[in-house]
Backbone as JSON Lines, residues from 0, in Angstrom:
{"i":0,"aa":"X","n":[-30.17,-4.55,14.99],"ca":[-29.82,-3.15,15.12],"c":[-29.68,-2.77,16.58]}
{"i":1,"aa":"X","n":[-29.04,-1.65,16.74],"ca":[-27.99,-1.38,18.03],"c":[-29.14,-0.16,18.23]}
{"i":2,"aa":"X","n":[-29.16,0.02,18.96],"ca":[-29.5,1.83,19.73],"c":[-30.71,2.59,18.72]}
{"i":3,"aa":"X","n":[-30.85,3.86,19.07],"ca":[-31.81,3.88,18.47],"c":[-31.55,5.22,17.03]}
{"i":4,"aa":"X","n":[-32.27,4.65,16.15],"ca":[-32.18,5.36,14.39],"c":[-32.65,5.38,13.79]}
{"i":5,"aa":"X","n":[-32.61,6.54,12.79],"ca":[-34.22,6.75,12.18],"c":[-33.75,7.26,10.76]}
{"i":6,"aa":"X","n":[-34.03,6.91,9.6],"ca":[-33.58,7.28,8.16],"c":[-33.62,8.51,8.52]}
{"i":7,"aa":"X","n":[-32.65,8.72,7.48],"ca":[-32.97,10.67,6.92],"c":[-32.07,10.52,5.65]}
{"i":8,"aa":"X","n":[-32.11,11.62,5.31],"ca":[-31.72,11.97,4.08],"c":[-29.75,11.82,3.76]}
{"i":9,"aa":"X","n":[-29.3,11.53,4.85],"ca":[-28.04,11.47,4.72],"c":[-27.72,9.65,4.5]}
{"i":10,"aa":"X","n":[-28.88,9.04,4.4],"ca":[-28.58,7.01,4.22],"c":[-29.61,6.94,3.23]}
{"i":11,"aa":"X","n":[-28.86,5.93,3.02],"ca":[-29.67,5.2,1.48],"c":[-29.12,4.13,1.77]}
{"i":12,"aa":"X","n":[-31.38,3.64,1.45],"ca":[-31.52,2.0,1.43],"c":[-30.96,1.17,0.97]}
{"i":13,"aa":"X","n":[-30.35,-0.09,1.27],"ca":[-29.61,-0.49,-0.11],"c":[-29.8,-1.64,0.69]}
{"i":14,"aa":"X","n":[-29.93,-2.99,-0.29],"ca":[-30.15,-4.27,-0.69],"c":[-28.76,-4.65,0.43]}
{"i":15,"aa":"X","n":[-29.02,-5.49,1.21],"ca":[-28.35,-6.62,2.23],"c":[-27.12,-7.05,1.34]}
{"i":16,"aa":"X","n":[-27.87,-8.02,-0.18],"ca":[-26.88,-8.42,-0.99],"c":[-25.82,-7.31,-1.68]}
{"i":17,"aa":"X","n":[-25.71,-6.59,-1.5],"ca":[-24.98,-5.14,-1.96],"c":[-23.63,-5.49,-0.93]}
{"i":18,"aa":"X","n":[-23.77,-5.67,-0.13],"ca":[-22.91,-6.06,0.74],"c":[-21.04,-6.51,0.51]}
{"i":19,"aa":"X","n":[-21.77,-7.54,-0.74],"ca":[-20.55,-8.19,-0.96],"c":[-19.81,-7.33,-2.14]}
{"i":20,"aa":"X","n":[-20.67,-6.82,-2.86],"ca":[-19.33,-5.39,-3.86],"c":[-18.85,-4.62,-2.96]}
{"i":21,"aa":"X","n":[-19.46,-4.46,-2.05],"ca":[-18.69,-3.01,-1.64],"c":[-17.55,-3.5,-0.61]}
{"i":22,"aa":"X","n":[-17.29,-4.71,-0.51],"ca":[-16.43,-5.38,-0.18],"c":[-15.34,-5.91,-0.79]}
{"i":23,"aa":"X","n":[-15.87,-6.26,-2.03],"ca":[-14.81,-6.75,-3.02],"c":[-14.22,-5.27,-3.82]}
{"i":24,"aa":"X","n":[-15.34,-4.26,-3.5],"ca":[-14.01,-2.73,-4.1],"c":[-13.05,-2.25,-3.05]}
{"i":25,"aa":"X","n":[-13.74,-3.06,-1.15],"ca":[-12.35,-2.6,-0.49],"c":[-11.49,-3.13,-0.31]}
{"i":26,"aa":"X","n":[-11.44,-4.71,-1.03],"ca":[-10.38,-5.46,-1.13],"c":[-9.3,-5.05,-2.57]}
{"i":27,"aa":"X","n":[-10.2,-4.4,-3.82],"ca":[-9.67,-3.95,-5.07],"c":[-8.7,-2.39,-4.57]}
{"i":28,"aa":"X","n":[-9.46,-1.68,-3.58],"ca":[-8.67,-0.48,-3.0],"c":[-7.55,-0.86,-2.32]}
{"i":29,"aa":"X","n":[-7.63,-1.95,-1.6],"ca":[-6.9,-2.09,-0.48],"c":[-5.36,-3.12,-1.46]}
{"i":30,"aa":"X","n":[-5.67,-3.75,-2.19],"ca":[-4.4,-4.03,-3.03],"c":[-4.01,-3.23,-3.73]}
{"i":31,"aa":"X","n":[-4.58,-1.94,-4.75],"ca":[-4.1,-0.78,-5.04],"c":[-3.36,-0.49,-3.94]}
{"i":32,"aa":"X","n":[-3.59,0.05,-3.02],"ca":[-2.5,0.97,-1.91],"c":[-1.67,-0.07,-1.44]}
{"i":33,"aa":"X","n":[-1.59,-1.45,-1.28],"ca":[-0.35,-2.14,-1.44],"c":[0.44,-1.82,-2.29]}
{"i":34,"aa":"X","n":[-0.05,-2.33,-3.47],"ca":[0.93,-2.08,-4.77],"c":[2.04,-0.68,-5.07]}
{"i":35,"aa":"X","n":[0.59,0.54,-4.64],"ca":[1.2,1.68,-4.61],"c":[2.39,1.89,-3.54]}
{"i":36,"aa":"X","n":[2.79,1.89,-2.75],"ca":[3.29,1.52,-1.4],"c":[4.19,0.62,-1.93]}
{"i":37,"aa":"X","n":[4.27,-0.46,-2.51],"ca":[5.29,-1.38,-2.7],"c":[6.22,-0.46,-3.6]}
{"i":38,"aa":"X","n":[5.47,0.76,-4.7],"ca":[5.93,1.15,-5.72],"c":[6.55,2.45,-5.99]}
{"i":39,"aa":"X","n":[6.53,2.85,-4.57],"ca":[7.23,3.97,-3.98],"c":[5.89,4.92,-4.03]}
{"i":40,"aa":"X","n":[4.63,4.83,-4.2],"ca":[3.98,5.8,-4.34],"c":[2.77,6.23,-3.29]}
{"i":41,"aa":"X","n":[3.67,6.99,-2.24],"ca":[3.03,6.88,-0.97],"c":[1.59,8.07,-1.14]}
{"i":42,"aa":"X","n":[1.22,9.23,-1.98],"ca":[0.34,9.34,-2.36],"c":[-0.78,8.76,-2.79]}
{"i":43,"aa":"X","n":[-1.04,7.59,-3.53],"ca":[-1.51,6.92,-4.38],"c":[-2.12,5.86,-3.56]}
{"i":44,"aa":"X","n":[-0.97,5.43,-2.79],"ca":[-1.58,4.6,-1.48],"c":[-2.47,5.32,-0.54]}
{"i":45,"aa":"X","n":[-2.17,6.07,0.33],"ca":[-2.26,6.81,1.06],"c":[-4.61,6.44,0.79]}
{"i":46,"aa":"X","n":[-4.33,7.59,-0.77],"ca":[-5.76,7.94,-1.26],"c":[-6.25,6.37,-1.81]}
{"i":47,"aa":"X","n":[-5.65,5.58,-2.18],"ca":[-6.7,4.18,-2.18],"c":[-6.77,3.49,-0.51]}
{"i":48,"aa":"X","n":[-5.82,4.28,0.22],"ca":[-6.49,3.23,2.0],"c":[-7.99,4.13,2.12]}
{"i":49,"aa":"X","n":[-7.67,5.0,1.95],"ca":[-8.63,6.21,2.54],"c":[-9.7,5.56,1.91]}
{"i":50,"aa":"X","n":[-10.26,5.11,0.31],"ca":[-11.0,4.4,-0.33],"c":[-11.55,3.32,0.02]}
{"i":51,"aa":"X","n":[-10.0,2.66,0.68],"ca":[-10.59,1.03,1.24],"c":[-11.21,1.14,2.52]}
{"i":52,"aa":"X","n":[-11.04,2.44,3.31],"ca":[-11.7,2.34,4.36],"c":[-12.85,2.61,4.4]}
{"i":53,"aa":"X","n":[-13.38,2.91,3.55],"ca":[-14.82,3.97,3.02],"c":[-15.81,2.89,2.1]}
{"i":54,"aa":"X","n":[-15.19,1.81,1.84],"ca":[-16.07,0.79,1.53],"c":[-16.41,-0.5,2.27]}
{"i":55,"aa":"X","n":[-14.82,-0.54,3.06],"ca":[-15.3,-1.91,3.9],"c":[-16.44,-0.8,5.16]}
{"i":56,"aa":"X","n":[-16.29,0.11,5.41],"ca":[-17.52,0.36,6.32],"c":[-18.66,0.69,5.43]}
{"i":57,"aa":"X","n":[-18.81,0.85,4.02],"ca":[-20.24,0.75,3.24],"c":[-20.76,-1.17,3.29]}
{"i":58,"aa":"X","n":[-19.35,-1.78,3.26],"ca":[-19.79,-3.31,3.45],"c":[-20.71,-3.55,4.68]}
{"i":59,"aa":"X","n":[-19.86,-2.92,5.64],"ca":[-20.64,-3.49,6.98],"c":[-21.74,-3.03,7.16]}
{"i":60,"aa":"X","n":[-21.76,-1.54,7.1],"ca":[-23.53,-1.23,7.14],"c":[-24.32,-2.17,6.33]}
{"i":61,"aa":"X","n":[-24.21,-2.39,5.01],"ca":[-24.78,-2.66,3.96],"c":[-25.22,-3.84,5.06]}
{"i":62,"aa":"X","n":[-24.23,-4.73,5.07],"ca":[-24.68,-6.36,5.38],"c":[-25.59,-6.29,6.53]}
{"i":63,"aa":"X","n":[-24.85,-5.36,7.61],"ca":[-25.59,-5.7,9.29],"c":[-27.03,-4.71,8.89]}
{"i":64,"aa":"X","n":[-27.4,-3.5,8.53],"ca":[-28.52,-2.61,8.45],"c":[-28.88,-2.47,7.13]}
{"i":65,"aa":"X","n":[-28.45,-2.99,6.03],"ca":[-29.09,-2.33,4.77],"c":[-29.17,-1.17,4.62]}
{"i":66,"aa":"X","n":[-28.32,-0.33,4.99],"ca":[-28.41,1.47,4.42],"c":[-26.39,1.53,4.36]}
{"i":67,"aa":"X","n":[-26.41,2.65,3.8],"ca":[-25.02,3.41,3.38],"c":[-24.94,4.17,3.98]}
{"i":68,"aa":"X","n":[-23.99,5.61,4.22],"ca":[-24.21,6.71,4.22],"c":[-24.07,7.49,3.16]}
{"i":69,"aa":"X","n":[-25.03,8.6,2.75],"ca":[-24.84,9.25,1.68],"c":[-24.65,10.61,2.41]}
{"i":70,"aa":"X","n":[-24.04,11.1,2.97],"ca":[-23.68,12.49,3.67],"c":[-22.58,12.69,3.2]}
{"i":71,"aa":"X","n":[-22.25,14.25,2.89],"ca":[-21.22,14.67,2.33],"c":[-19.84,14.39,3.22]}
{"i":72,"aa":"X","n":[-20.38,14.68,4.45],"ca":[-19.35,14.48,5.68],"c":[-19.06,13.27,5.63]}
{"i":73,"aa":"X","n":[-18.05,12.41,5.69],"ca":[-17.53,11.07,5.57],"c":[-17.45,10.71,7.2]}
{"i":74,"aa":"X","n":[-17.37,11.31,8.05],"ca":[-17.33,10.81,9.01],"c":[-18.13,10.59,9.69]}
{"i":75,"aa":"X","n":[-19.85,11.11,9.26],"ca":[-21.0,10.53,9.62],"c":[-20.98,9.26,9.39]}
{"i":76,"aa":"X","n":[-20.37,8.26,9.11],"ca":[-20.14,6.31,9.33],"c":[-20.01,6.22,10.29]}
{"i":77,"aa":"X","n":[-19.44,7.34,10.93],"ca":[-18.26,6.42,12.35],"c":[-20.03,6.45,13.4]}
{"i":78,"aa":"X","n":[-21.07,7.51,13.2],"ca":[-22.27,6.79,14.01],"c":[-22.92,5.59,13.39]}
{"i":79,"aa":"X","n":[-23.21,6.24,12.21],"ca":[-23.95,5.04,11.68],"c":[-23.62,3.39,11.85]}
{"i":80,"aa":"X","n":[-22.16,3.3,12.09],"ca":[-21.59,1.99,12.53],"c":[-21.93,1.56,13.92]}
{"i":81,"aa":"X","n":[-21.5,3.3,14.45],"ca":[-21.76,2.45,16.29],"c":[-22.52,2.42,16.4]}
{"i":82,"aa":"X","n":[-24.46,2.68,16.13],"ca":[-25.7,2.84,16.29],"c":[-25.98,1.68,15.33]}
{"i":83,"aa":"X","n":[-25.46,1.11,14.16],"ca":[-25.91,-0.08,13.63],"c":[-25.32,-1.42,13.29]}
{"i":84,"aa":"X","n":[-24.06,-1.08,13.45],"ca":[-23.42,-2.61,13.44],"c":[-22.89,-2.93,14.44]}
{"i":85,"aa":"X","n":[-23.15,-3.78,15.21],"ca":[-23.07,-4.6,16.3],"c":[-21.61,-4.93,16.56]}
{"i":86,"aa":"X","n":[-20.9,-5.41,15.63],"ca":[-19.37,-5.67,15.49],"c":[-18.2,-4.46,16.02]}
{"i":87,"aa":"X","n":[-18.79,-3.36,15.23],"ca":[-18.62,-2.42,14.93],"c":[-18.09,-2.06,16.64]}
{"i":88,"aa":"X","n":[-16.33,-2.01,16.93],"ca":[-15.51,-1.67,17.97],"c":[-14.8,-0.17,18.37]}
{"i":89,"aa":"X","n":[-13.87,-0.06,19.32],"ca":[-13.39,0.89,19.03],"c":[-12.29,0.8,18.49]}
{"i":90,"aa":"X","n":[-11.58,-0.25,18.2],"ca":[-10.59,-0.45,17.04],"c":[-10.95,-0.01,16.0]}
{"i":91,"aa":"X","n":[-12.19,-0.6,15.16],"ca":[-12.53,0.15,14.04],"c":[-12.6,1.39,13.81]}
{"i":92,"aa":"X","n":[-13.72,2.13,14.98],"ca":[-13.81,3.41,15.37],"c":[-12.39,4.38,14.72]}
{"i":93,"aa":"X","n":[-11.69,3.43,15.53],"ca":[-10.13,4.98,15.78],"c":[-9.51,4.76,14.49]}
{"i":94,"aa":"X","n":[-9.51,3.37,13.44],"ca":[-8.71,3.09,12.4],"c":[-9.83,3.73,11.42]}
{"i":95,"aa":"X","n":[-10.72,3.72,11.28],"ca":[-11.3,4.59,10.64],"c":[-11.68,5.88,10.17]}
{"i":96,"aa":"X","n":[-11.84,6.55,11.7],"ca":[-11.71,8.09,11.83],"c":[-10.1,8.62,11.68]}
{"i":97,"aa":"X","n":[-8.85,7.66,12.03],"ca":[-7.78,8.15,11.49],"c":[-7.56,7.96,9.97]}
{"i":98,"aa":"X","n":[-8.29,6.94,9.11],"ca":[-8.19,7.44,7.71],"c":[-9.17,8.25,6.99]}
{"i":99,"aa":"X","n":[-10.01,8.91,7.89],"ca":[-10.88,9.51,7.53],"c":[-10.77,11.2,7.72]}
{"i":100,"aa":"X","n":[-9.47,11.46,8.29],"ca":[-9.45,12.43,8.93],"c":[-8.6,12.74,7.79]}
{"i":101,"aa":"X","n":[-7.8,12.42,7.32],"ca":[-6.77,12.59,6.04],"c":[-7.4,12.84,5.3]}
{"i":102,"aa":"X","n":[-8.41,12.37,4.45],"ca":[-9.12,12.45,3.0],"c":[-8.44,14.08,2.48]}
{"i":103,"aa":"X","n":[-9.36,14.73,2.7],"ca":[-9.34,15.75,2.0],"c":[-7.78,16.38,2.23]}
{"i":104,"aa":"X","n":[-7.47,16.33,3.11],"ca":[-5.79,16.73,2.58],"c":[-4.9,16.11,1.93]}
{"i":105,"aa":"X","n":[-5.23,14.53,1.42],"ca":[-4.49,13.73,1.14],"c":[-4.68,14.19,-0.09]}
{"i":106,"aa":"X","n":[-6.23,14.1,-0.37],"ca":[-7.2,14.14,-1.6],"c":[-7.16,15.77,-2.69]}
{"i":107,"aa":"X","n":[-6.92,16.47,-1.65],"ca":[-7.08,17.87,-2.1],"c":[-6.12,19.01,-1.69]}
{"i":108,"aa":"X","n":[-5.21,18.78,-0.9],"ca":[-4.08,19.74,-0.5],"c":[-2.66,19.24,-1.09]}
{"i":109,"aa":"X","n":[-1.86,20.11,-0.91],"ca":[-0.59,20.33,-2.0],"c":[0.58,19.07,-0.87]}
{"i":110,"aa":"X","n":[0.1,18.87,0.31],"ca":[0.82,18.38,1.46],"c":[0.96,16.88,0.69]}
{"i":111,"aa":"X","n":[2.32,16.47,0.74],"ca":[2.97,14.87,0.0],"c":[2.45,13.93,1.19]}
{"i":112,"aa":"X","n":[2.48,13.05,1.29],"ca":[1.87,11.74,2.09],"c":[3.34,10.9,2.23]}
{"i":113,"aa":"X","n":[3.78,10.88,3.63],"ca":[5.08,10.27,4.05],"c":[4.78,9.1,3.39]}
{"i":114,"aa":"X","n":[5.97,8.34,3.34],"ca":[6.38,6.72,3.41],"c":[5.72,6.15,4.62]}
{"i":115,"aa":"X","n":[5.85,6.24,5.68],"ca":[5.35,5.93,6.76],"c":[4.23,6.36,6.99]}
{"i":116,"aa":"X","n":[3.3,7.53,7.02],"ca":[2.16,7.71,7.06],"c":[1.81,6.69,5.98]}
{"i":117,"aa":"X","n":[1.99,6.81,4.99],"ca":[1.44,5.51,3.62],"c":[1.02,4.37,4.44]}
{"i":118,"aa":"X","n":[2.05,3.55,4.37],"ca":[1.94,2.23,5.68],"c":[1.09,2.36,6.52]}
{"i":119,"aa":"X","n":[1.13,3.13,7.25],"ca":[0.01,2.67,8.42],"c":[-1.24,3.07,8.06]}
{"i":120,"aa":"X","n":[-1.52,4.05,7.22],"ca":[-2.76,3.86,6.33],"c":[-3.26,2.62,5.89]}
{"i":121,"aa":"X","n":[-2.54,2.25,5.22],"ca":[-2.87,0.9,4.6],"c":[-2.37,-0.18,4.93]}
{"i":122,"aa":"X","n":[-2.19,0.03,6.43],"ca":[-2.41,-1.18,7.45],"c":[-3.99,-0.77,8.07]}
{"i":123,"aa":"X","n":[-4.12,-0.35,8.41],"ca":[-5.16,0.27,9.04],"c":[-6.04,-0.27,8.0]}
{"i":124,"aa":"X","n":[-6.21,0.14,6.99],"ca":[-7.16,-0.2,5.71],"c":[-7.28,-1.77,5.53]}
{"i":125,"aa":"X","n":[-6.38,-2.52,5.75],"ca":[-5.95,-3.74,5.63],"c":[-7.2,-4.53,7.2]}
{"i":126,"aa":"X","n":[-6.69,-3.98,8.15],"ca":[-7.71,-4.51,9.52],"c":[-9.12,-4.11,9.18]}
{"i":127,"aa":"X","n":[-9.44,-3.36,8.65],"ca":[-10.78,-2.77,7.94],"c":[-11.35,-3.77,7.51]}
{"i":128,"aa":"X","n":[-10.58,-4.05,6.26],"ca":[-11.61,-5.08,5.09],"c":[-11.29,-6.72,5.77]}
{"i":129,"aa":"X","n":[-10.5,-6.76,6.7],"ca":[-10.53,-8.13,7.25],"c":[-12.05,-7.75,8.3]}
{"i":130,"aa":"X","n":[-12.11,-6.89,8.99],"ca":[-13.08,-6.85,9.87],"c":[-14.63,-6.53,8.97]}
{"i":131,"aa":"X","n":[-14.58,-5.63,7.89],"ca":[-15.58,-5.87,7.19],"c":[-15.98,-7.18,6.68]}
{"i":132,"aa":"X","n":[-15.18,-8.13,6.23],"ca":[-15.09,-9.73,5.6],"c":[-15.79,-10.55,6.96]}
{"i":133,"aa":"X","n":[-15.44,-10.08,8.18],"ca":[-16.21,-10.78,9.32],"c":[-17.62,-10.11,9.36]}
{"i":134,"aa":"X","n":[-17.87,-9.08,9.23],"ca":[-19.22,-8.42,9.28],"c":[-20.45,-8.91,8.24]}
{"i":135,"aa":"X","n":[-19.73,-9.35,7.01],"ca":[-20.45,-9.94,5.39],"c":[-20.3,-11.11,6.19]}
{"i":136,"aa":"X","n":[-19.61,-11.8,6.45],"ca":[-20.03,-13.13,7.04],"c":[-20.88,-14.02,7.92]}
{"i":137,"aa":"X","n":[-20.75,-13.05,8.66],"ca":[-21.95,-12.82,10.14],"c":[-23.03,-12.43,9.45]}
{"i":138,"aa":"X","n":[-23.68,-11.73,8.34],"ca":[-24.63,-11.31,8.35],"c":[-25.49,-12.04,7.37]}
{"i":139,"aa":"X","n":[-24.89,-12.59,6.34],"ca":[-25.2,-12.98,5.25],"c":[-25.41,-14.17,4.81]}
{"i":140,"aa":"X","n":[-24.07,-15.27,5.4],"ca":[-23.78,-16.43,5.33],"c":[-24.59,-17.43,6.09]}
């Protein structure tokens, strides 16, 4: 562990071995928003990158610290990563907080999700669960 942190009520404990589902749902998200994206359905994608990004960083906590975040705010990860996973860059940082910044408008506003915004979502989502897959590896293996 990186810097200094202290439970609270926004993380939950969770088992090291937990690690590897929440990895294999951001690899299950992250081929959804391919597919979707292949299938003209840049909505659909869009909201499964946003998904895949939100689990490969539940992977990495999980593996490197054993906690999640359970805060309503989704973007309380982006500390919990830099204060606990070691890996944890500013590449990730910025590909993260840029699919994290979408959610709720993607998720909950009337606004359509470009073709091109789609894509780089779920490219972005794509460097995620490869960099989460290095984080389960490093930690576990």
């Amino acid at each position: 562990m990186t810097g200094r942190w202290m439970k609270s009520d926004e993380t939950r404990a969770v088992r090291r071995s937990a690690a590897r589902p929440y990895l294999a749902k951001a690899r299950e998200f992250h081929g959804a928003a391919r597919d979707s994206l292949a299938a003209g359905k840049p909505n659909a994608a869009g909201l499964a990158a946003i998904h895949t990004g939100i689990s490969a960083a539940d992977a990495a906590l999980v593996a490197s610290a054993g906690v999640r975040s359970a805060s309503r705010d989704h973007s309380a990860v982006l500390t919990l990563l830099h204060q606990l996973v070691p890996e944890a860059g500013s590449a990730q940082e910025r590909q993260l907080r840029g699919i994290l910044a979408l959610k709720n408008e993607i998720a909950y506003e009337q606004r359509l999700v470009a073709k091109e915004e789609a894509r780089t979502l779920v490219e972005n989502a794509g460097r995620l669960v490869k960099w989460a897959q290095t984080v389960v590896s490093a930690h576990l293996d």
